[in-house]
Short mmCIF file of C-alpha atoms in Angstrom, two decimals:
data_model
loop_
_atom_site.label_atom_id
_atom_site.label_comp_id
_atom_site.label_asym_id
_atom_site.label_seq_id
_atom_site.Cartn_x
_atom_site.Cartn_y
_atom_site.Cartn_z
CA MET A 1 12.19 28.20 18.10
CA ASN A 2 10.50 28.14 21.50
CA ALA A 3 8.78 31.39 20.67
CA ASP A 4 7.07 29.96 17.57
CA PRO A 5 3.50 29.06 18.21
CA GLU A 6 3.58 26.17 15.87
CA VAL A 7 6.64 24.64 17.45
CA ARG A 8 5.03 25.00 20.79
CA GLU A 9 1.50 23.78 19.74
CA HIS A 10 1.83 20.48 21.64
CA LEU A 11 4.05 21.72 24.39
CA GLY A 12 2.26 24.69 26.03
CA ASP A 13 3.07 28.32 26.42
CA LEU A 14 5.69 30.14 24.42
CA LEU A 15 9.05 30.61 26.12
CA THR A 16 11.01 33.78 26.66
CA ARG A 17 14.72 33.99 25.88
CA GLU A 18 15.44 34.09 29.70
CA HIS A 19 13.48 30.85 30.17
CA CYS A 20 15.35 29.18 27.30
CA ASP A 21 18.70 30.21 28.59
CA ALA A 22 17.76 28.73 32.11
CA SER A 23 16.58 25.54 30.35
CA VAL A 24 19.91 25.23 28.48
CA ALA A 25 21.78 25.61 31.77
CA GLN A 26 19.58 23.03 33.41
CA PHE A 27 20.14 20.68 30.46
CA GLN A 28 23.96 21.13 30.78
CA ALA A 29 23.90 20.44 34.52
CA GLU A 30 21.69 17.35 34.18
CA PHE A 31 23.99 16.08 31.34
CA ASP A 32 27.03 16.60 33.47
CA GLN A 33 25.39 14.76 36.40
CA ARG A 34 23.86 11.78 34.54
CA GLY A 35 26.10 11.42 31.50
CA TYR A 36 23.13 11.82 29.07
CA GLY A 37 20.69 14.49 28.19
CA TRP A 38 19.95 16.87 25.33
CA TRP A 39 22.17 17.50 22.35
CA ALA A 40 21.96 20.34 19.83
CA VAL A 41 20.79 19.19 16.35
CA GLU A 42 22.54 20.93 13.51
CA VAL A 43 22.49 20.70 9.71
CA ARG A 44 25.59 18.63 8.97
CA ALA A 45 26.53 20.58 5.73
CA THR A 46 26.23 24.04 7.41
CA GLY A 47 26.38 23.72 11.09
CA GLU A 48 23.08 25.57 11.32
CA PHE A 49 21.31 24.91 14.74
CA ILE A 50 17.90 23.51 14.00
CA GLY A 51 16.83 22.15 17.34
CA PHE A 52 17.69 19.52 19.94
CA ALA A 53 17.26 15.84 20.74
CA GLY A 54 18.13 13.56 23.50
CA LEU A 55 17.24 11.50 26.53
CA ASP A 56 15.71 12.61 29.83
CA GLN A 57 14.30 10.85 32.97
CA ALA A 58 10.60 10.53 32.94
CA ASP A 59 9.06 13.31 35.13
CA ASP A 60 7.94 12.44 38.66
CA GLY A 61 4.33 11.89 38.96
CA MET A 62 3.90 10.20 35.60
CA PRO A 63 2.22 6.79 35.44
CA PHE A 64 5.50 5.24 34.18
CA THR A 65 9.13 5.40 34.94
CA GLY A 66 12.19 5.20 32.67
CA VAL A 67 14.25 7.16 30.24
CA GLU A 68 12.46 9.17 27.58
CA ILE A 69 13.58 10.17 24.22
CA GLY A 70 12.57 13.52 22.74
CA TRP A 71 13.19 16.12 20.06
CA ARG A 72 12.24 19.65 19.18
CA LEU A 73 13.00 21.30 15.74
CA ALA A 74 12.61 24.72 14.30
CA ARG A 75 9.70 24.79 11.91
CA SER A 76 12.11 25.40 8.99
CA ALA A 77 13.55 21.90 9.58
CA TRP A 78 10.24 19.99 9.63
CA GLY A 79 9.50 17.35 7.02
CA GLN A 80 13.23 16.82 6.02
CA GLY A 81 14.00 13.68 8.06
CA TYR A 82 16.06 15.47 10.67
CA ALA A 83 13.85 14.36 13.56
CA THR A 84 14.10 10.68 12.42
CA GLU A 85 17.87 10.91 12.02
CA ALA A 86 18.44 12.52 15.34
CA ALA A 87 16.09 10.13 17.17
CA LEU A 88 17.87 7.06 15.65
CA THR A 89 21.15 8.49 16.83
CA VAL A 90 19.79 9.07 20.33
CA LEU A 91 18.42 5.52 20.44
CA ALA A 92 21.75 4.14 19.39
CA HIS A 93 23.46 6.00 22.15
CA GLY A 94 20.89 5.01 24.76
CA PHE A 95 21.09 1.29 23.88
CA ASP A 96 24.76 0.94 22.75
CA THR A 97 26.61 3.35 25.02
CA LEU A 98 24.26 3.66 28.03
CA GLY A 99 23.06 0.03 28.00
CA LEU A 100 19.36 0.98 28.50
CA SER A 101 17.03 -2.01 28.04
CA GLU A 102 13.93 0.26 27.03
CA ILE A 103 13.45 3.85 25.89
CA LEU A 104 10.09 5.61 26.08
CA ALA A 105 8.55 8.47 24.20
CA VAL A 106 5.56 10.75 25.21
CA THR A 107 3.53 13.19 23.23
CA THR A 108 0.10 14.64 23.20
CA ALA A 109 -2.55 12.42 21.50
CA THR A 110 -2.94 15.13 18.86
CA ASN A 111 0.76 15.36 17.90
CA LEU A 112 0.66 13.16 14.79
CA ARG A 113 3.98 14.34 13.41
CA SER A 114 5.95 13.15 16.53
CA GLN A 115 3.97 9.97 16.68
CA ALA A 116 4.99 9.28 13.05
CA VAL A 117 8.64 9.73 14.01
CA MET A 118 8.17 7.40 16.91
CA ARG A 119 6.78 4.70 14.57
CA ARG A 120 9.56 5.33 12.01
CA ILE A 121 12.20 4.57 14.60
CA GLY A 122 10.59 1.32 15.55
CA MET A 123 8.65 2.42 18.66
CA THR A 124 5.26 0.90 19.38
CA ARG A 125 2.09 2.04 21.31
CA ASP A 126 -0.23 0.13 23.48
CA PRO A 127 -3.46 2.26 23.79
CA GLY A 128 -3.78 0.86 27.35
CA ASP A 129 -0.70 2.95 28.30
CA ASP A 130 -2.21 6.22 27.13
CA PHE A 131 -2.81 8.73 29.99
CA ASP A 132 -3.70 12.23 30.92
CA ASP A 133 -0.58 14.22 31.63
CA PRO A 134 -0.85 15.45 35.24
CA THR A 135 1.53 18.37 34.51
CA ALA A 136 -0.61 19.66 31.58
CA PRO A 137 -3.53 21.98 32.12
CA GLU A 138 -7.02 20.87 31.36
CA GLY A 139 -7.55 20.71 27.62
CA PRO A 140 -5.95 19.46 24.46
CA LEU A 141 -2.50 19.08 25.90
CA ARG A 142 -3.56 16.73 28.62
CA PRO A 143 -4.45 13.52 26.69
CA SER A 144 -1.12 11.78 26.03
CA VAL A 145 0.31 8.68 24.43
CA LEU A 146 3.19 6.50 25.45
CA TYR A 147 5.41 4.78 22.90
CA ARG A 148 8.14 2.17 23.81
CA ILE A 149 11.08 0.42 22.22
CA ALA A 150 13.15 -2.35 23.75
CA ARG A 151 16.76 -2.75 22.92
CA SER A 152 16.03 -6.19 21.35
CA ALA A 153 13.36 -4.58 19.10
CA ARG A 154 15.26 -1.70 17.65
CA ILE A 155 15.57 -1.30 13.78
#
């Protein structure tokens, strides 16, 4: 999945197997430490792994703080409602189990598919919150949008 140029289009460089393995180990350690993080997303009927979704702390150096929701799916799983279903489950966990008052989402300004999921799960965007991602190289991955949803506004 992370070696697929279409999956990585809005994320940056392709990842090697070694980098992916290290990321999974880091995800597990952060989950164990914080009590939240990234979950595997599987097709319910078959158990096939199709990606991941979850919550993470906003990166240091961003022009905002808080907890972010995110997802990444294999291309074969796109357009089937899995991202929306997973994101709604993650929101419920963040609000109902963790007691978060707000959850954020960030993507590139050109990632219209993820922005559509953000809107479907009830998130809203204030263009005044848009920013240039300081961790992204100059170019199309730098302009970013910030979506929010408060516990009281969830669908």
